[in-house]
Amino acid sequence: MVVALGFDNLVFSQFVCYSILLILETIGIALLVIRIRVKRKVFSFPEDCSQFIVGKHHLKPTADDAQIKRLRRCHLNNLENIVPFVTIGLFYVLTEPDPWTAALCFRSFLVTRIVHNIALIQALPQPTRTFSYLAGVIILCFMSLSVFQRGKM
Amino acid sequence: MVVALGFDNLVFSQFVCYSILLILETIGIALLVIRIRVKRKVFSFPEDCSQFIVGKHHLKPTADDAQIKRLRRCHLNNLENIVPFVTIGLFYVLTEPDPWTAALCFRSFLVTRIVHNIALIQALPQPTRTFSYLAGVIILCFMSLSVFQRGKM
Amino acid sequence: MVVALGFDNLVFSQFVCYSILLILETIGIALLVIRIRVKRKVFSFPEDCSQFIVGKHHLKPTADDAQIKRLRRCHLNNLENIVPFVTIGLFYVLTEPDPWTAALCFRSFLVTRIVHNIALIQALPQPTRTFSYLAGVIILCFMSLSVFQRGKM
């Protein structure tokens, strides 16, 4: 017998990989923020600034610049979408879905997030960003419905 | 034998439904923010504004108005509470709790979140919002204690 | 046979305890924010202020002061790190890792988060905060790699 939450279950195995890819992408954005902060010397806290001396003056904490604002918004938006995906996805795996449908859901969700992030960071013309966000929401709703058909309240 | 993380386990099945309801409610608030942004034409990014022309002028990105600030705070606060609920709740299900107690925990938590969200969005007089938040924290602490009794470090 | 996601599995049992400690610490910071808001009478919303009368005047909502800004940043940063830890950690447990290595990962991660939080709240000289953050990311990457070796896409 194949255990539902084990790597011998192909659907679970795929779910695990796509979840981790989403998370690593989000961590990558956080590291990018650190890199840009150091490069442009834009910091929020005095203790960060005191590491850097420009001319004879210490840096002062400044409000985030436009690029950092975009990246942080992107990071937060990813987090807001990873939590539902990981939670609903785990429950969805337990409903023993059709492997082909499940793989389609996981792959499409990853694609919508990548498109969303590129659209946000590169300031692509709307409605690219909104549509990719809504496509992700539709996938989440589809998985939720599949789970609700099995659940009891 | 009933598998702990399977839909034949009533406690797990209920946990799944209440978790998804919490998540869908949070996504609903995110969609509401998009709707209000479009309706009031309040956007954070230039590429959102360029879709809209008011008179002969393009819109400019503006700071969020009060209603959007409330909704985004509500969204973030939900996320902050869903993560502990889903995580601790999953562990709690694995402790094989009394089904009646477990259902009470899950239902009460959903109620505290709905009261909190209404209090925040409608600006109800305090301490409604704070008390509903604290009630949710107490439920989380109760479930944590039940789990700690089973766990080993 | 020991069930992978059961309290008889030592690795899972430890993972559960460290996850809950991380979550309770984060909730503790949220409660600290409420306490400081009431003590310093710094509120974001009018309905919070109307509970307090200073002299003959009602309070007005104010922007967060520096200490609250730090604590909220700390809370958000914890949330950003708990989501990957709980998700990747759960998958990592299912790979049946060496118990000693797994315990080292979980304990080190908790330590990096505590150091990070103290460094942020007490404004310790950099690069304490950045290094503790990066140490946490390295642990997450190590666990991800272990999972990827088992997963299939």
Short mmCIF file of C-alpha atoms in Angstrom, two decimals:
data_model
loop_
_atom_site.label_atom_id
_atom_site.label_comp_id
_atom_site.label_asym_id
_atom_site.label_seq_id
_atom_site.Cartn_x
_atom_site.Cartn_y
_atom_site.Cartn_z
CA MET A 1 0.00 0.00 0.00
CA VAL A 2 1.28 3.45 -0.92
CA VAL A 3 1.18 5.93 1.98
CA ALA A 4 -0.62 9.14 0.91
CA LEU A 5 2.01 11.41 2.50
CA GLY A 6 5.11 9.56 1.32
CA PHE A 7 7.53 10.06 -1.55
CA ASP A 8 6.25 6.86 -3.20
CA ASN A 9 3.01 8.73 -3.89
CA LEU A 10 3.77 10.58 -7.13
CA VAL A 11 1.20 13.34 -6.51
CA PHE A 12 2.65 14.07 -3.06
CA SER A 13 6.18 13.98 -4.41
CA GLN A 14 5.33 16.56 -7.05
CA PHE A 15 3.46 18.71 -4.54
CA VAL A 16 6.54 18.72 -2.31
CA CYS A 17 8.84 19.82 -5.14
CA TYR A 18 6.59 22.65 -6.36
CA SER A 19 6.00 23.88 -2.79
CA ILE A 20 9.74 24.05 -2.12
CA LEU A 21 10.37 25.80 -5.46
CA LEU A 22 7.82 28.47 -4.50
CA ILE A 23 9.42 28.90 -1.08
CA LEU A 24 12.99 29.05 -2.40
CA GLU A 25 11.91 31.64 -4.98
CA THR A 26 10.46 33.76 -2.16
CA ILE A 27 13.64 33.43 -0.09
CA GLY A 28 15.57 34.44 -3.23
CA ILE A 29 13.59 37.68 -3.36
CA ALA A 30 14.41 38.35 0.30
CA LEU A 31 18.11 37.87 -0.46
CA LEU A 32 17.77 40.19 -3.47
CA VAL A 33 16.35 42.87 -1.16
CA ILE A 34 19.39 42.56 1.13
CA ARG A 35 21.72 42.81 -1.90
CA ILE A 36 19.99 45.93 -3.26
CA ARG A 37 19.95 47.53 0.20
CA VAL A 38 23.71 47.08 0.52
CA LYS A 39 24.38 48.20 -3.07
CA ARG A 40 22.22 51.35 -2.90
CA LYS A 41 22.85 51.89 0.84
CA VAL A 42 19.13 52.19 1.61
CA PHE A 43 18.47 50.96 5.15
CA SER A 44 15.55 51.16 7.55
CA PHE A 45 17.45 50.93 10.83
CA PRO A 46 20.30 53.03 12.31
CA GLU A 47 22.40 49.96 13.20
CA ASP A 48 22.48 48.95 9.51
CA CYS A 49 23.65 52.42 8.48
CA SER A 50 26.47 52.60 11.00
CA GLN A 51 28.33 49.95 8.98
CA PHE A 52 28.65 52.40 6.11
CA ILE A 53 30.35 55.76 5.98
CA VAL A 54 29.81 57.97 2.93
CA GLY A 55 32.34 60.77 2.71
CA LYS A 56 32.75 61.93 6.29
CA HIS A 57 29.12 61.32 7.18
CA HIS A 58 27.30 58.33 8.54
CA LEU A 59 24.27 57.19 6.55
CA LYS A 60 20.80 57.98 7.86
CA PRO A 61 17.90 55.50 7.73
CA THR A 62 15.74 56.32 4.72
CA ALA A 63 12.34 55.30 3.48
CA ASP A 64 12.54 52.41 1.01
CA ASP A 65 13.19 53.37 -2.59
CA ALA A 66 10.79 52.32 -5.36
CA GLN A 67 12.64 49.11 -6.32
CA ILE A 68 12.88 47.87 -2.73
CA LYS A 69 9.21 48.70 -2.20
CA ARG A 70 8.35 46.53 -5.21
CA LEU A 71 10.51 43.64 -4.04
CA ARG A 72 9.10 43.70 -0.51
CA ARG A 73 5.56 43.82 -1.88
CA CYS A 74 6.47 40.88 -4.10
CA HIS A 75 7.87 38.97 -1.12
CA LEU A 76 4.77 39.60 0.98
CA ASN A 77 2.46 38.71 -1.90
CA ASN A 78 4.32 35.42 -2.40
CA LEU A 79 3.97 34.62 1.29
CA GLU A 80 0.23 35.37 1.09
CA ASN A 81 -0.05 32.86 -1.76
CA ILE A 82 2.29 30.16 -0.48
CA VAL A 83 0.33 29.70 2.75
CA PRO A 84 -2.95 28.84 0.93
CA PHE A 85 -1.13 26.74 -1.69
CA VAL A 86 0.78 24.62 0.82
CA THR A 87 -2.24 24.14 3.10
CA ILE A 88 -4.91 23.49 0.49
CA GLY A 89 -2.43 21.53 -1.65
CA LEU A 90 -1.62 19.15 1.22
CA PHE A 91 -5.33 18.49 1.80
CA TYR A 92 -5.85 18.13 -1.95
CA VAL A 93 -3.13 15.44 -2.13
CA LEU A 94 -5.02 13.50 0.55
CA THR A 95 -8.16 13.40 -1.63
CA GLU A 96 -6.18 11.12 -3.99
CA PRO A 97 -6.73 13.29 -7.06
CA ASP A 98 -6.09 12.28 -10.64
CA PRO A 99 -2.26 12.60 -10.98
CA TRP A 100 -2.52 14.42 -14.33
CA THR A 101 -4.97 17.04 -12.98
CA ALA A 102 -2.91 17.48 -9.82
CA ALA A 103 0.34 18.00 -11.76
CA LEU A 104 -1.46 20.54 -13.96
CA CYS A 105 -2.66 22.46 -10.86
CA PHE A 106 0.79 22.55 -9.23
CA ARG A 107 2.63 23.51 -12.43
CA SER A 108 0.08 26.18 -13.42
CA PHE A 109 0.22 27.71 -9.94
CA LEU A 110 4.02 27.97 -10.11
CA VAL A 111 3.72 29.61 -13.55
CA THR A 112 1.12 32.14 -12.35
CA ARG A 113 3.38 33.12 -9.45
CA ILE A 114 6.45 33.53 -11.67
CA VAL A 115 4.48 35.66 -14.15
CA HIS A 116 3.07 37.70 -11.25
CA ASN A 117 6.51 38.31 -9.75
CA ILE A 118 8.07 39.32 -13.07
CA ALA A 119 5.12 41.63 -13.79
CA LEU A 120 5.46 43.27 -10.37
CA ILE A 121 9.25 43.61 -10.34
CA GLN A 122 9.58 44.73 -13.98
CA ALA A 123 6.47 46.94 -13.82
CA LEU A 124 4.94 45.22 -16.86
CA PRO A 125 1.76 46.87 -18.21
CA GLN A 126 -1.39 45.80 -16.43
CA PRO A 127 -3.53 43.67 -16.38
CA THR A 128 -0.74 41.03 -16.56
CA ARG A 129 -0.19 41.17 -12.81
CA THR A 130 -3.86 41.14 -11.82
CA PHE A 131 -4.73 38.35 -14.26
CA SER A 132 -1.86 36.12 -13.12
CA TYR A 133 -2.93 36.72 -9.49
CA LEU A 134 -6.54 35.81 -10.31
CA ALA A 135 -5.44 32.69 -12.21
CA GLY A 136 -3.65 31.55 -9.03
CA VAL A 137 -6.80 32.21 -6.98
CA ILE A 138 -8.88 30.14 -9.43
CA ILE A 139 -6.48 27.18 -9.02
CA LEU A 140 -6.72 27.51 -5.23
CA CYS A 141 -10.53 27.58 -5.43
CA PHE A 142 -10.58 24.50 -7.67
CA MET A 143 -8.42 22.56 -5.21
CA SER A 144 -10.59 23.78 -2.29
CA LEU A 145 -13.74 22.53 -4.00
CA SER A 146 -12.18 19.10 -4.55
CA VAL A 147 -11.31 18.97 -0.86
CA PHE A 148 -14.76 20.16 0.28
CA GLN A 149 -16.38 17.28 -1.61
CA ARG A 150 -14.51 14.91 0.70
CA GLY A 151 -14.63 16.87 3.98
CA LYS A 152 -17.29 16.83 6.71
CA MET A 153 -18.15 19.67 9.07
CA MET B 1 -7.73 1.22 11.16
CA VAL B 2 -8.54 4.87 10.55
CA VAL B 3 -5.57 6.88 9.21
CA ALA B 4 -5.03 10.03 11.35
CA LEU B 5 -4.55 12.29 8.31
CA GLY B 6 -7.41 10.94 6.19
CA PHE B 7 -10.94 12.09 5.53
CA ASP B 8 -12.32 9.08 7.43
CA ASN B 9 -10.99 10.70 10.60
CA LEU B 10 -13.81 13.07 11.57
CA VAL B 11 -11.52 15.44 13.53
CA PHE B 12 -9.15 15.79 10.57
CA SER B 13 -12.04 16.24 8.16
CA GLN B 14 -13.43 19.10 10.25
CA PHE B 15 -9.99 20.65 10.66
CA VAL B 16 -9.57 20.64 6.86
CA CYS B 17 -12.92 22.38 6.30
CA TYR B 18 -12.37 25.10 8.88
CA SER B 19 -8.82 25.75 7.65
CA ILE B 20 -10.04 26.17 4.08
CA LEU B 21 -12.88 28.44 5.19
CA LEU B 22 -10.35 30.68 6.98
CA ILE B 23 -8.13 30.75 3.89
CA LEU B 24 -10.97 31.46 1.47
CA GLU B 25 -12.20 34.28 3.71
CA THR B 26 -8.71 35.81 3.60
CA ILE B 27 -8.55 35.49 -0.19
CA GLY B 28 -11.99 37.13 -0.29
CA ILE B 29 -10.57 40.15 1.54
CA ALA B 30 -7.71 40.35 -0.98
CA LEU B 31 -10.25 40.35 -3.84
CA LEU B 32 -12.25 43.06 -2.01
CA VAL B 33 -9.11 45.21 -1.89
CA ILE B 34 -8.69 44.87 -5.67
CA ARG B 35 -12.36 45.79 -6.19
CA ILE B 36 -12.14 48.89 -3.98
CA ARG B 37 -8.87 49.96 -5.62
CA VAL B 38 -10.51 49.84 -9.07
CA LYS B 39 -13.70 51.53 -7.84
CA ARG B 40 -11.96 54.39 -6.03
CA LYS B 41 -8.98 54.44 -8.41
CA VAL B 42 -6.45 54.25 -5.57
CA PHE B 43 -3.33 52.45 -6.77
CA SER B 44 0.20 52.00 -5.43
CA PHE B 45 2.03 51.49 -8.72
CA PRO B 46 2.28 53.63 -11.88
CA GLU B 47 1.49 50.68 -14.19
CA ASP B 48 -1.89 50.24 -12.44
CA CYS B 49 -2.72 53.91 -12.89
CA SER B 50 -1.92 54.02 -16.60
CA GLN B 51 -5.03 51.90 -17.24
CA PHE B 52 -7.21 54.75 -16.07
CA ILE B 53 -7.56 58.27 -17.45
CA VAL B 54 -9.53 60.81 -15.45
CA GLY B 55 -10.47 63.85 -17.53
CA LYS B 56 -7.36 64.51 -19.61
CA HIS B 57 -4.95 63.45 -16.89
CA HIS B 58 -3.43 60.13 -16.00
CA LEU B 59 -3.85 59.00 -12.42
CA LYS B 60 -0.91 59.22 -10.03
CA PRO B 61 -0.03 56.50 -7.49
CA THR B 62 -1.40 57.52 -4.10
CA ALA B 63 -0.97 56.36 -0.55
CA ASP B 64 -3.69 53.91 0.47
CA ASP B 65 -6.92 55.43 1.70
CA ALA B 66 -8.31 54.57 5.13
CA GLN B 67 -10.61 51.74 3.97
CA ILE B 68 -7.87 50.01 1.98
CA LYS B 69 -5.49 50.40 4.91
CA ARG B 70 -8.03 48.61 7.11
CA LEU B 71 -8.58 45.81 4.61
CA ARG B 72 -4.87 45.22 4.08
CA ARG B 73 -4.29 45.18 7.83
CA CYS B 74 -7.15 42.71 8.12
CA HIS B 75 -5.62 40.53 5.40
CA LEU B 76 -2.20 40.52 7.05
CA ASN B 77 -3.70 39.85 10.47
CA ASN B 78 -5.62 36.87 9.05
CA LEU B 79 -2.43 35.50 7.52
CA GLU B 80 -0.65 35.90 10.88
CA ASN B 81 -3.39 33.82 12.50
CA ILE B 82 -3.93 31.21 9.79
CA VAL B 83 -0.29 30.09 9.89
CA PRO B 84 -0.40 29.18 13.61
CA PHE B 85 -3.90 27.68 13.31
CA VAL B 86 -3.06 25.43 10.38
CA THR B 87 0.28 24.31 11.86
CA ILE B 88 -0.77 23.79 15.48
CA GLY B 89 -4.15 22.43 14.35
CA LEU B 90 -2.52 19.73 12.20
CA PHE B 91 -0.32 18.63 15.11
CA TYR B 92 -3.35 18.76 17.43
CA VAL B 93 -5.31 16.43 15.12
CA LEU B 94 -2.44 13.93 15.40
CA THR B 95 -2.78 13.85 19.22
CA GLU B 96 -6.17 12.13 18.66
CA PRO B 97 -8.14 14.69 20.67
CA ASP B 98 -11.70 14.28 21.90
CA PRO B 99 -13.80 15.01 18.75
CA TRP B 100 -16.21 17.27 20.65
CA THR B 101 -13.40 19.41 22.14
CA ALA B 102 -11.62 19.59 18.79
CA ALA B 103 -14.76 20.71 16.94
CA LEU B 104 -15.32 23.35 19.64
CA CYS B 105 -11.75 24.67 19.15
CA PHE B 106 -12.01 24.85 15.36
CA ARG B 107 -15.47 26.47 15.37
CA SER B 108 -14.60 28.98 18.10
CA PHE B 109 -11.44 29.98 16.26
CA LEU B 110 -13.39 30.65 13.06
CA VAL B 111 -15.90 32.74 15.05
CA THR B 112 -13.15 34.80 16.74
CA ARG B 113 -11.60 35.55 13.34
CA ILE B 114 -14.92 36.58 11.79
CA VAL B 115 -15.71 38.85 14.77
CA HIS B 116 -12.18 40.31 14.57
CA ASN B 117 -12.47 41.01 10.86
CA ILE B 118 -15.89 42.65 11.15
CA ALA B 119 -14.67 44.73 14.11
CA LEU B 120 -11.61 45.88 12.13
CA ILE B 121 -13.37 46.59 8.82
CA GLN B 122 -16.44 48.26 10.36
CA ALA B 123 -14.38 50.10 13.00
CA LEU B 124 -16.56 48.71 15.83
CA PRO B 125 -15.90 50.23 19.27
CA GLN B 126 -13.03 48.61 21.13
CA PRO B 127 -12.32 46.29 22.95
CA THR B 128 -14.29 44.00 20.57
CA ARG B 129 -11.33 43.63 18.21
CA THR B 130 -8.70 43.09 20.91
CA PHE B 131 -10.84 40.61 22.84
CA SER B 132 -11.66 38.54 19.75
CA TYR B 133 -7.95 38.48 18.89
CA LEU B 134 -7.04 37.35 22.42
CA ALA B 135 -9.75 34.67 22.37
CA GLY B 136 -8.12 33.25 19.23
CA VAL B 137 -4.71 33.29 20.93
CA ILE B 138 -6.14 31.40 23.93
CA ILE B 139 -7.50 28.67 21.61
CA LEU B 140 -4.08 28.40 19.94
CA CYS B 141 -2.37 28.14 23.34
CA PHE B 142 -4.81 25.43 24.47
CA MET B 143 -4.10 23.35 21.36
CA SER B 144 -0.34 23.93 21.79
CA LEU B 145 -0.48 22.63 25.36
CA SER B 146 -2.32 19.49 24.23
CA VAL B 147 0.40 18.90 21.65
CA PHE B 148 3.27 19.55 24.07
CA GLN B 149 1.91 16.85 26.38
CA ARG B 150 2.58 14.36 23.57
CA GLY B 151 5.79 15.79 22.11
CA LYS B 152 9.40 15.10 23.03
CA MET B 153 12.35 17.46 22.66
CA MET C 1 5.84 0.03 12.29
CA VAL C 2 6.30 3.63 13.37
CA VAL C 3 4.06 6.10 11.49
CA ALA C 4 6.18 8.93 10.01
CA LEU C 5 3.75 11.64 11.14
CA GLY C 6 3.09 10.34 14.65
CA PHE C 7 4.45 11.22 18.06
CA ASP C 8 6.20 7.84 18.27
CA ASN C 9 8.55 9.10 15.55
CA LEU C 10 11.18 11.02 17.55
CA VAL C 11 12.16 13.28 14.63
CA PHE C 12 8.54 14.30 14.05
CA SER C 13 7.97 14.81 17.76
CA GLN C 14 10.95 17.18 17.95
CA PHE C 15 9.89 18.99 14.79
CA VAL C 16 6.45 19.58 16.33
CA CYS C 17 7.91 21.03 19.52
CA TYR C 18 10.34 23.40 17.79
CA SER C 19 7.65 24.55 15.35
CA ILE C 20 5.28 25.38 18.18
CA LEU C 21 8.02 27.18 20.13
CA LEU C 22 8.70 29.36 17.07
CA ILE C 23 4.99 30.12 16.68
CA LEU C 24 4.44 30.88 20.37
CA GLU C 25 7.45 33.21 20.34
CA THR C 26 5.92 35.07 17.39
CA ILE C 27 2.55 35.33 19.14
CA GLY C 28 4.43 36.63 22.20
CA ILE C 29 5.81 39.47 20.09
CA ALA C 30 2.30 40.32 18.87
CA LEU C 31 1.12 40.49 22.49
CA LEU C 32 4.12 42.69 23.35
CA VAL C 33 3.07 45.10 20.58
CA ILE C 34 -0.43 45.36 22.12
CA ARG C 35 1.10 45.98 25.55
CA ILE C 36 3.42 48.73 24.30
CA ARG C 37 0.60 50.34 22.30
CA VAL C 38 -1.56 50.58 25.44
CA LYS C 39 1.34 51.76 27.61
CA ARG C 40 2.56 54.47 25.22
CA LYS C 41 -0.93 55.16 23.84
CA VAL C 42 0.25 54.80 20.23
CA PHE C 43 -2.63 53.51 18.09
CA SER C 44 -3.27 53.22 14.36
CA PHE C 45 -7.06 53.39 14.40
CA PRO C 46 -9.53 55.99 15.77
CA GLU C 47 -11.63 53.34 17.57
CA ASP C 48 -8.58 52.32 19.63
CA CYS C 49 -7.91 55.91 20.63
CA SER C 50 -11.46 56.65 21.75
CA GLN C 51 -10.88 54.35 24.76
CA PHE C 52 -8.30 56.77 26.11
CA ILE C 53 -8.69 60.40 27.13
CA VAL C 54 -5.55 62.42 27.84
CA GLY C 55 -6.32 65.62 29.74
CA LYS C 56 -9.51 66.88 28.11
CA HIS C 57 -8.56 65.64 24.66
CA HIS C 58 -9.15 62.41 22.87
CA LEU C 59 -6.08 60.73 21.43
CA LYS C 60 -5.43 60.89 17.71
CA PRO C 61 -4.14 57.95 15.64
CA THR C 62 -0.40 58.30 15.15
CA ALA C 63 2.24 56.69 13.02
CA ASP C 64 4.00 53.87 14.84
CA ASP C 65 6.91 54.85 17.04
CA ALA C 66 10.36 53.36 16.51
CA GLN C 67 9.98 50.52 19.05
CA ILE C 68 6.64 49.38 17.65
CA LYS C 69 8.03 49.58 14.13
CA ARG C 70 10.85 47.23 15.21
CA LEU C 71 8.50 44.78 16.90
CA ARG C 72 6.12 44.65 13.94
CA ARG C 73 9.04 44.11 11.56
CA CYS C 74 10.26 41.36 13.88
CA HIS C 75 6.79 39.76 13.88
CA LEU C 76 6.54 39.86 10.08
CA ASN C 77 10.08 38.53 9.68
CA ASN C 78 9.28 35.62 12.01
CA LEU C 79 6.17 34.81 9.99
CA GLU C 80 8.23 34.88 6.79
CA ASN C 81 10.59 32.33 8.32
CA ILE C 82 8.08 30.11 10.09
CA VAL C 83 6.18 29.35 6.86
CA PRO C 84 9.27 27.89 5.11
CA PHE C 85 10.45 26.11 8.28
CA VAL C 86 7.13 24.40 8.97
CA THR C 87 6.58 23.43 5.32
CA ILE C 88 10.08 22.27 4.43
CA GLY C 89 10.52 20.76 7.91
CA LEU C 90 7.42 18.60 7.51
CA PHE C 91 8.65 17.29 4.16
CA TYR C 92 12.11 16.79 5.64
CA VAL C 93 10.67 14.64 8.44
CA LEU C 94 9.08 12.42 5.78
CA THR C 95 12.50 11.73 4.21
CA GLU C 96 13.36 9.80 7.40
CA PRO C 97 16.49 11.83 8.14
CA ASP C 98 19.19 10.89 10.61
CA PRO C 99 17.65 11.87 14.02
CA TRP C 100 20.85 13.55 15.19
CA THR C 101 21.15 15.74 12.04
CA ALA C 102 17.44 16.58 12.15
CA ALA C 103 17.59 17.65 15.81
CA LEU C 104 20.64 19.79 14.99
CA CYS C 105 18.72 21.51 12.15
CA PHE C 106 15.64 22.24 14.27
CA ARG C 107 17.62 23.47 17.28
CA SER C 108 19.98 25.63 15.21
CA PHE C 109 17.05 27.20 13.39
CA LEU C 110 15.38 28.14 16.68
CA VAL C 111 18.67 29.64 17.89
CA THR C 112 19.14 31.69 14.69
CA ARG C 113 15.61 33.08 15.05
CA ILE C 114 16.08 34.00 18.71
CA VAL C 115 19.41 35.71 17.95
CA HIS C 116 17.79 37.52 15.01
CA ASN C 117 14.87 38.74 17.11
CA ILE C 118 17.08 39.96 19.96
CA ALA C 119 19.39 41.70 17.46
CA LEU C 120 16.41 43.43 15.80
CA ILE C 121 14.57 44.43 18.98
CA GLN C 122 17.66 45.55 20.92
CA ALA C 123 19.26 47.18 17.82
CA LEU C 124 22.47 45.17 18.30
CA PRO C 125 25.37 46.21 16.01
CA GLN C 126 25.27 44.64 12.57
CA PRO C 127 26.06 42.15 11.04
CA THR C 128 24.58 40.05 13.90
CA ARG C 129 21.06 40.33 12.48
CA THR C 130 21.99 39.68 8.86
CA PHE C 131 24.25 36.73 9.73
CA SER C 132 21.63 35.07 11.96
CA TYR C 133 19.08 35.52 9.16
CA LEU C 134 21.46 33.98 6.60
CA ALA C 135 22.26 31.08 8.95
CA GLY C 136 18.54 30.31 9.07
CA VAL C 137 18.34 30.43 5.26
CA ILE C 138 21.26 27.99 4.99
CA ILE C 139 19.46 25.52 7.28
CA LEU C 140 16.32 25.83 5.14
CA CYS C 141 18.37 25.23 1.97
CA PHE C 142 20.03 22.17 3.51
CA MET C 143 16.65 20.65 4.40
CA SER C 144 15.29 21.53 0.92
CA LEU C 145 18.18 19.71 -0.74
CA SER C 146 17.56 16.61 1.37
CA VAL C 147 13.92 16.68 0.30
CA PHE C 148 14.72 17.25 -3.39
CA GLN C 149 16.88 14.11 -3.40
CA ARG C 150 13.72 12.13 -2.60
CA GLY C 151 11.11 14.06 -4.61
CA LYS C 152 10.07 13.59 -8.24
CA MET C 153 8.73 16.26 -10.56
#
